[in-house]
XYZ file of N, CA and C in Angstrom:
489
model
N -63.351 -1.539 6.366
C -61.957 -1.143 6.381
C -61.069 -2.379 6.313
N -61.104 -3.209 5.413
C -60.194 -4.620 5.470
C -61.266 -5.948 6.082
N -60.417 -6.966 5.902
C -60.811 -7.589 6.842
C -60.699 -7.773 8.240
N -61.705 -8.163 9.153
C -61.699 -7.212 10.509
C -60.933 -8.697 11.041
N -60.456 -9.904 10.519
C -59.689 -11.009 10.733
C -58.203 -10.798 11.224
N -57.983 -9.778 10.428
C -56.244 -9.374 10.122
C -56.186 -8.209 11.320
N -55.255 -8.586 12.445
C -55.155 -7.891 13.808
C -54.164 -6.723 13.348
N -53.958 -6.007 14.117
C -52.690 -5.113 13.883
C -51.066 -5.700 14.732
N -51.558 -7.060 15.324
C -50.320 -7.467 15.637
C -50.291 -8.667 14.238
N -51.072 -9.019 13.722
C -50.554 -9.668 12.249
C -49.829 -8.692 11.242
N -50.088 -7.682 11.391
C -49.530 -6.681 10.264
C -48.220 -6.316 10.817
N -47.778 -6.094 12.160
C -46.461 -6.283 12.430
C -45.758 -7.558 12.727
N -46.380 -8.757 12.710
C -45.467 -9.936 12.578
C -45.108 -9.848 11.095
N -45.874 -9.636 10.208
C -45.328 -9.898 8.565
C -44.650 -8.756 8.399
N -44.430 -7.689 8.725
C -43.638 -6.200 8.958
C -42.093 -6.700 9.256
N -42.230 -7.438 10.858
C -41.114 -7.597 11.176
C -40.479 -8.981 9.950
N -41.237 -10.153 9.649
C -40.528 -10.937 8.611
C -39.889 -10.345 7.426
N -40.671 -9.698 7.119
C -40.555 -8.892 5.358
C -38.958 -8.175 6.049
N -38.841 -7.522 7.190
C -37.623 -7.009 7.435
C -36.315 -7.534 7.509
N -36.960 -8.995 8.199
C -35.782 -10.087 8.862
C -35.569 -10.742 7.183
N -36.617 -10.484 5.876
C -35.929 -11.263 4.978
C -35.424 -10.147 4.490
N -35.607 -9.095 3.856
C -34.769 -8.259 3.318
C -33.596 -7.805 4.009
N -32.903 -8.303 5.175
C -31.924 -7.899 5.708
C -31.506 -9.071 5.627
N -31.491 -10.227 5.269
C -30.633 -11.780 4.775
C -30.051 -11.466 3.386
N -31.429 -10.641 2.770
C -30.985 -10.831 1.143
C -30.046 -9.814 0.569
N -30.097 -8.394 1.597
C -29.287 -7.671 1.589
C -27.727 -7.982 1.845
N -27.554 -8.937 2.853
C -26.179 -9.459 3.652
C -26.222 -10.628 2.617
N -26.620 -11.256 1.479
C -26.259 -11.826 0.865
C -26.041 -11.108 -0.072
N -26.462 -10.180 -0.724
C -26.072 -9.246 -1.750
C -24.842 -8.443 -1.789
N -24.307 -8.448 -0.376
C -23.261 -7.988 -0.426
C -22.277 -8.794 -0.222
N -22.182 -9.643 0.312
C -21.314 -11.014 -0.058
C -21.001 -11.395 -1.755
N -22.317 -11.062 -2.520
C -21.572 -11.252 -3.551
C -20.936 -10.253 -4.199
N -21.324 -9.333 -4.133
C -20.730 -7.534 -4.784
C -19.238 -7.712 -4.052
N -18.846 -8.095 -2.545
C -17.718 -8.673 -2.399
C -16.672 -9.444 -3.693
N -17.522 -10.576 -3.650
C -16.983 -11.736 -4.530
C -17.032 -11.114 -6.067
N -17.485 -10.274 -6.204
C -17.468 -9.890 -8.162
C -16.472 -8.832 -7.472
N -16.225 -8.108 -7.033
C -15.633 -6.569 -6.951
C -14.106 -7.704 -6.453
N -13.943 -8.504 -6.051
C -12.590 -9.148 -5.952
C -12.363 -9.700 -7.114
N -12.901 -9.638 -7.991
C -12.901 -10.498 -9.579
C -13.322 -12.254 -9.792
N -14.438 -12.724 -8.381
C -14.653 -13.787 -8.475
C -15.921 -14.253 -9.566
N -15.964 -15.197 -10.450
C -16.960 -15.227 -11.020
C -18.072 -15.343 -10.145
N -19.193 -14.600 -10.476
C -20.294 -15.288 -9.614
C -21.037 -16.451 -10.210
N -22.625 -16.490 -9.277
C -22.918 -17.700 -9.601
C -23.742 -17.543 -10.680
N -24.107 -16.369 -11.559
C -24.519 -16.805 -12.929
C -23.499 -16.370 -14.109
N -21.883 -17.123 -13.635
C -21.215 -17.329 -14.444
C -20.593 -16.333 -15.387
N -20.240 -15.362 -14.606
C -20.247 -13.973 -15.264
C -18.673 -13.271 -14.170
N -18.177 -12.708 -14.863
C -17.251 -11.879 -14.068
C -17.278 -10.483 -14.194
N -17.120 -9.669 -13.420
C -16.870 -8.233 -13.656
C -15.579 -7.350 -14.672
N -15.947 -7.090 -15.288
C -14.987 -6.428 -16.197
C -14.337 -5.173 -15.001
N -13.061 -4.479 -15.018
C -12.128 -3.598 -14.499
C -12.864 -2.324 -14.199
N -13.597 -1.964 -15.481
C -14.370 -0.665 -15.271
C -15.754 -1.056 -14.394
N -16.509 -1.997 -14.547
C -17.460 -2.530 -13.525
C -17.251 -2.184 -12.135
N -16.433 -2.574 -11.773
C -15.815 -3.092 -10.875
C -15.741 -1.581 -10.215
N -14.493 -1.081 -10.620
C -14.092 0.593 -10.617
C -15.241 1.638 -10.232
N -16.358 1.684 -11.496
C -16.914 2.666 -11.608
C -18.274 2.201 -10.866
N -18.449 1.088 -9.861
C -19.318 1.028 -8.831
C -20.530 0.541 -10.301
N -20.593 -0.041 -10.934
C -21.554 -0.557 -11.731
C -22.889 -1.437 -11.536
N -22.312 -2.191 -10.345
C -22.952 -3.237 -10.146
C -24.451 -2.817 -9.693
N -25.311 -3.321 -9.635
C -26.345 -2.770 -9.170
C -27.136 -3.319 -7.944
N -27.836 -2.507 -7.268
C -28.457 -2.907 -5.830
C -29.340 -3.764 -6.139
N -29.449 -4.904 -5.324
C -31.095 -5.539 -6.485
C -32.341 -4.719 -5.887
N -33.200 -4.726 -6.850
C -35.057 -4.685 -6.131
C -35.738 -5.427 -6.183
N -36.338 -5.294 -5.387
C -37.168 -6.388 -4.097
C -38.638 -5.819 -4.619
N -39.469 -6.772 -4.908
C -40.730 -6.363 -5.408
C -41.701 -7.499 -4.525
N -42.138 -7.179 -3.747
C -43.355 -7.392 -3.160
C -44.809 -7.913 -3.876
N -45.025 -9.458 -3.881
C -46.229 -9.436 -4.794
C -47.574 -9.140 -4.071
N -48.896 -9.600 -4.446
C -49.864 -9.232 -3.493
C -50.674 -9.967 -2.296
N -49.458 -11.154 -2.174
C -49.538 -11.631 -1.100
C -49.424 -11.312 0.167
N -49.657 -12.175 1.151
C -49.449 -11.267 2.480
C -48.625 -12.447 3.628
N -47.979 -12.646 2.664
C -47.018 -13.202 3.355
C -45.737 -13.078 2.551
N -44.527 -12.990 3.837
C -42.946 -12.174 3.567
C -42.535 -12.687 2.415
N -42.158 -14.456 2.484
C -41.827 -14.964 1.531
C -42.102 -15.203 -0.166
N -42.909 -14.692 -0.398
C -43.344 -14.476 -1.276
C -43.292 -12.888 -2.113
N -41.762 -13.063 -2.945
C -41.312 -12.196 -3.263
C -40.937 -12.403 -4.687
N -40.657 -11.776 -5.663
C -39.868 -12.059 -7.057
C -38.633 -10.639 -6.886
N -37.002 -11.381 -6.956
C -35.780 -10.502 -6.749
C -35.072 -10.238 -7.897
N -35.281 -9.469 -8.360
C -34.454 -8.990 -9.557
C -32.675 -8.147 -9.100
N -32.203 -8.589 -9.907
C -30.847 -8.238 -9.633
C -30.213 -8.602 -11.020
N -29.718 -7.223 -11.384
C -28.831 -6.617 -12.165
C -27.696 -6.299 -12.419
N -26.844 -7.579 -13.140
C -25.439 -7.434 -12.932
C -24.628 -6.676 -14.379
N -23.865 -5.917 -14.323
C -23.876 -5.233 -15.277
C -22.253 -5.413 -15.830
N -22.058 -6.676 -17.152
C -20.996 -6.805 -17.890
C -20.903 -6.089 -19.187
N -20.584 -5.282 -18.983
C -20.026 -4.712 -20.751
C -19.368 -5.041 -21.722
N -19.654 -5.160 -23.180
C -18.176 -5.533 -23.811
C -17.514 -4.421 -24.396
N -16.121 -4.847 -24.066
C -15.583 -3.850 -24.614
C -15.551 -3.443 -26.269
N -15.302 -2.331 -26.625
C -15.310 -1.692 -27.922
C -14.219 -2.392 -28.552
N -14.125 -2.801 -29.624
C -12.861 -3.152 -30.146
C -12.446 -1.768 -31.267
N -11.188 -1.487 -30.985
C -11.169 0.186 -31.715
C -9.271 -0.617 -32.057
N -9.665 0.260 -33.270
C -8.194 0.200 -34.374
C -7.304 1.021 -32.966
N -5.602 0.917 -33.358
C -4.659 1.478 -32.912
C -4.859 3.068 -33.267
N -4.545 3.996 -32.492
C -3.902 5.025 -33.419
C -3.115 4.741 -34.020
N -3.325 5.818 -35.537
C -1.794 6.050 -36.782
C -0.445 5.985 -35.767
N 0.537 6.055 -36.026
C 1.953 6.473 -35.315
C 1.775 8.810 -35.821
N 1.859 8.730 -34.972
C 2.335 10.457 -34.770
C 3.517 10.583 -34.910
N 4.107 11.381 -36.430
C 5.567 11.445 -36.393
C 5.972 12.946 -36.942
N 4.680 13.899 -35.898
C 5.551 15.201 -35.929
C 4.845 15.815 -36.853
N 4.015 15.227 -37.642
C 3.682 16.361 -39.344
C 1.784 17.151 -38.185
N 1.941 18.589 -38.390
C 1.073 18.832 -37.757
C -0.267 18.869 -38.506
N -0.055 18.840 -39.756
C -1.629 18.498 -40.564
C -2.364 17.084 -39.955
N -1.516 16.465 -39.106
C -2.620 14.849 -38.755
C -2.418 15.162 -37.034
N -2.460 16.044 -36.586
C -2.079 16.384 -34.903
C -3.528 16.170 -34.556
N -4.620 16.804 -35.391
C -5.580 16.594 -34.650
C -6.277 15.046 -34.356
N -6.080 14.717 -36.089
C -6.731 12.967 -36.010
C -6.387 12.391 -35.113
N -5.000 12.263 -34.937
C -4.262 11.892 -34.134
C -4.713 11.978 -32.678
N -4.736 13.172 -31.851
C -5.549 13.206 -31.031
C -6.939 12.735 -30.837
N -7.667 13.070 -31.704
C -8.566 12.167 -32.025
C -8.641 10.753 -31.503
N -7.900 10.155 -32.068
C -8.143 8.713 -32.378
C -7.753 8.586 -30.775
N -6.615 9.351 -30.113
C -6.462 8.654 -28.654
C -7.536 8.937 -27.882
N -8.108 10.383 -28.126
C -9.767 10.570 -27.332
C -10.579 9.103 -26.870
N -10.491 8.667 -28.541
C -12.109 7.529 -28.534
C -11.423 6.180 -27.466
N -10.074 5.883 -27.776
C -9.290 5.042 -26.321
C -10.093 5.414 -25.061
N -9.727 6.536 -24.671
C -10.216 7.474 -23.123
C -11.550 6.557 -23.186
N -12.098 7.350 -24.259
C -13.930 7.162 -23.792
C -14.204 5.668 -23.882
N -13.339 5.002 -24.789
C -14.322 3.535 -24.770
C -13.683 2.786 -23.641
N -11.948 2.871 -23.142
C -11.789 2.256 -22.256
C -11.201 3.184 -20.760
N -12.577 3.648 -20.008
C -11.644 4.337 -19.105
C -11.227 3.784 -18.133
N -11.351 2.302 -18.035
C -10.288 2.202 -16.188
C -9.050 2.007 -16.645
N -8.593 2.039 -17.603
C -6.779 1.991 -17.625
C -6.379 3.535 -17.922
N -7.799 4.360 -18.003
C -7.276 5.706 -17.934
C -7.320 6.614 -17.122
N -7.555 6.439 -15.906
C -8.160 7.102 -14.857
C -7.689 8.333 -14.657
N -6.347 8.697 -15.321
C -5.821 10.455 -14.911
C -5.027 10.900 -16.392
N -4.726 12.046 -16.278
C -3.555 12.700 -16.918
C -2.773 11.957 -17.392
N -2.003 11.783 -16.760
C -0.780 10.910 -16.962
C -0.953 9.574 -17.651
N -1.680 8.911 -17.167
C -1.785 7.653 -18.004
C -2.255 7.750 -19.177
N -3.082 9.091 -19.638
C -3.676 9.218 -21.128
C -2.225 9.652 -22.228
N -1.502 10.900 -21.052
C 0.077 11.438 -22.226
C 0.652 9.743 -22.179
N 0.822 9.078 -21.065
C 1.585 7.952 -21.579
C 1.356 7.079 -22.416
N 0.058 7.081 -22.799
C -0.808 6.465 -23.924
C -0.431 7.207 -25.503
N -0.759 8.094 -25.543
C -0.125 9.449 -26.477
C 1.466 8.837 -26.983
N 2.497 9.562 -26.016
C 3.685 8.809 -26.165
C 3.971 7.445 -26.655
N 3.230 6.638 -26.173
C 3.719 5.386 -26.611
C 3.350 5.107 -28.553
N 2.212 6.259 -28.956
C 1.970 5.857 -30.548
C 2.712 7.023 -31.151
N 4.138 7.640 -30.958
C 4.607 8.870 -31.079
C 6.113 8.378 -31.691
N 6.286 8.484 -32.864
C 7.420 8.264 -33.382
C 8.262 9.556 -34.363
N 9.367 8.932 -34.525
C 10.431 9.822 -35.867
C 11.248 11.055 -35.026
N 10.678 12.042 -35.290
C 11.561 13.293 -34.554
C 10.409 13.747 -33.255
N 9.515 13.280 -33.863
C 8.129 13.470 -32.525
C 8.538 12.843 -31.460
N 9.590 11.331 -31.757
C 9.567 10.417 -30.348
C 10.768 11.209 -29.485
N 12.176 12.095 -30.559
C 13.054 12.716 -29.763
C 12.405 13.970 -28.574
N 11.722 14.444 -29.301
C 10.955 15.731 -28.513
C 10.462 15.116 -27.195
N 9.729 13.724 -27.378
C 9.141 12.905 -26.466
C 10.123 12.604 -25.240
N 11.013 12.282 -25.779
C 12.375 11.311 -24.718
C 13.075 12.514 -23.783
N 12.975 14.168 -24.176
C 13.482 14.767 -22.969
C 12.246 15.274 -22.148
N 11.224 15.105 -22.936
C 9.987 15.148 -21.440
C 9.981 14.071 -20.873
N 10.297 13.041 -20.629
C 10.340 11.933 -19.913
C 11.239 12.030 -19.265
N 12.431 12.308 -19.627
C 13.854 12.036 -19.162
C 14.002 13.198 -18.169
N 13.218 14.582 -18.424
C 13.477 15.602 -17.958
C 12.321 15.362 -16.608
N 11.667 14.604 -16.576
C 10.189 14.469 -15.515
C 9.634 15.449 -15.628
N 9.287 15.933 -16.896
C 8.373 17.382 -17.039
C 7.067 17.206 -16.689
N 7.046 18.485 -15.924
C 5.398 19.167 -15.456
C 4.340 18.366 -16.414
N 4.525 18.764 -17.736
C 2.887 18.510 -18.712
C 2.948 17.289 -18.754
N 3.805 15.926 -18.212
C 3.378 14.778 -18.379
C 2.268 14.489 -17.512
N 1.789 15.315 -16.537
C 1.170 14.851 -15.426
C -0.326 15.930 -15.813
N -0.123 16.528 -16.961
C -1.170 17.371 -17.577
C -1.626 17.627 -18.898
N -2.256 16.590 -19.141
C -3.466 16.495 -20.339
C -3.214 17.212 -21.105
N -3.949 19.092 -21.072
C -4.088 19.713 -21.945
C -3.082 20.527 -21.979
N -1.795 20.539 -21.202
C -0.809 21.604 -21.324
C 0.199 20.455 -22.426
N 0.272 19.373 -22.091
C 0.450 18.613 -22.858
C 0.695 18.910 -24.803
N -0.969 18.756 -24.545
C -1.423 18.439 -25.508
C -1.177 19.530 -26.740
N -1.155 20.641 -25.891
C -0.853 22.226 -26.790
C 0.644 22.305 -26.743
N 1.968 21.621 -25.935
C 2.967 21.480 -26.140
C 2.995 20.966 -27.617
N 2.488 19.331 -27.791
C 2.843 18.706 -28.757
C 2.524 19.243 -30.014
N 1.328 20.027 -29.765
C 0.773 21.119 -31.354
C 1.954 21.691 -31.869
């Protein structure tokens, strides 16, 4: 059954080390998820992008145990996760003709999806909308603003207004 060398108080001294190191490397792991989630570069020279950051990206490291039998002897992988962003054309300007309402929509969709931390709600997507909205489209625009209307703060009631 093993070697009859190895006591069962050796198997809890390396029990308790393996614990006392994964609870250093843990309290250092979060010191740095600190330091990136404040936007500090870390130390392999890398910063967190907005949505990183936001959408909890970063990753826990794992701890892999080799077949040694002693604590220190570990290999730590840790996974920091920078994205690049999409580079995507402007939307057309929207000026009211409803044969391009959908492209149009369209094109602000693929915004949403490729960059969502500057889009996080409703509102910031119509204000996105609005801002590529010109001609007699931008007058229609200026008394929902001016008026603080309901559908600015709603996506799809919005969105079937502007149809």
């Amino acid at each position: 059954m093993g070697d009859p060398e190895v006591t069962l108080q050796d198997i809890a001294a390396l029990l308790a080390a393996m614990q006392a190191e994964n609870l250093s490397l843990r309290h250092d792991m979060t010191a740095i998820q600190g330091q990136l989630a404040a936007g500090i570069t870390s130390p392999w020279g890398t910063t967190p992008s907005p949505r990183v950051r936001q959408e909890g990206l970063l990753r826990q490291p794992t701890f892999t145990f080799g077949g040694s039998s002693t604590a220190t002897n570990h290999d730590t992988a840790i996974q920091v996760v920078t994205p690049h962003p999409v580079q995507l054309a402007p939307p057309e300007r929207f000026y009211g003709d409803s044969t391009k309402h959908g492209v149009f929509i369209h094109q602000c969709h693929l915004h949403f999806m490729a960059r969502s931390s500057p889009f996080t709600d409703d509102a910031s997507k119509v204000a996105f909308i609005l801002s590529y909205i010109g001609g007699d489209a931008a007058q229609w625009s200026i008394s929902l603003v001016e008026n603080d209307d309901h559908m600015l703060n709603i996506l799809p009631t919005f969105k079937e207004a502007m149809r």
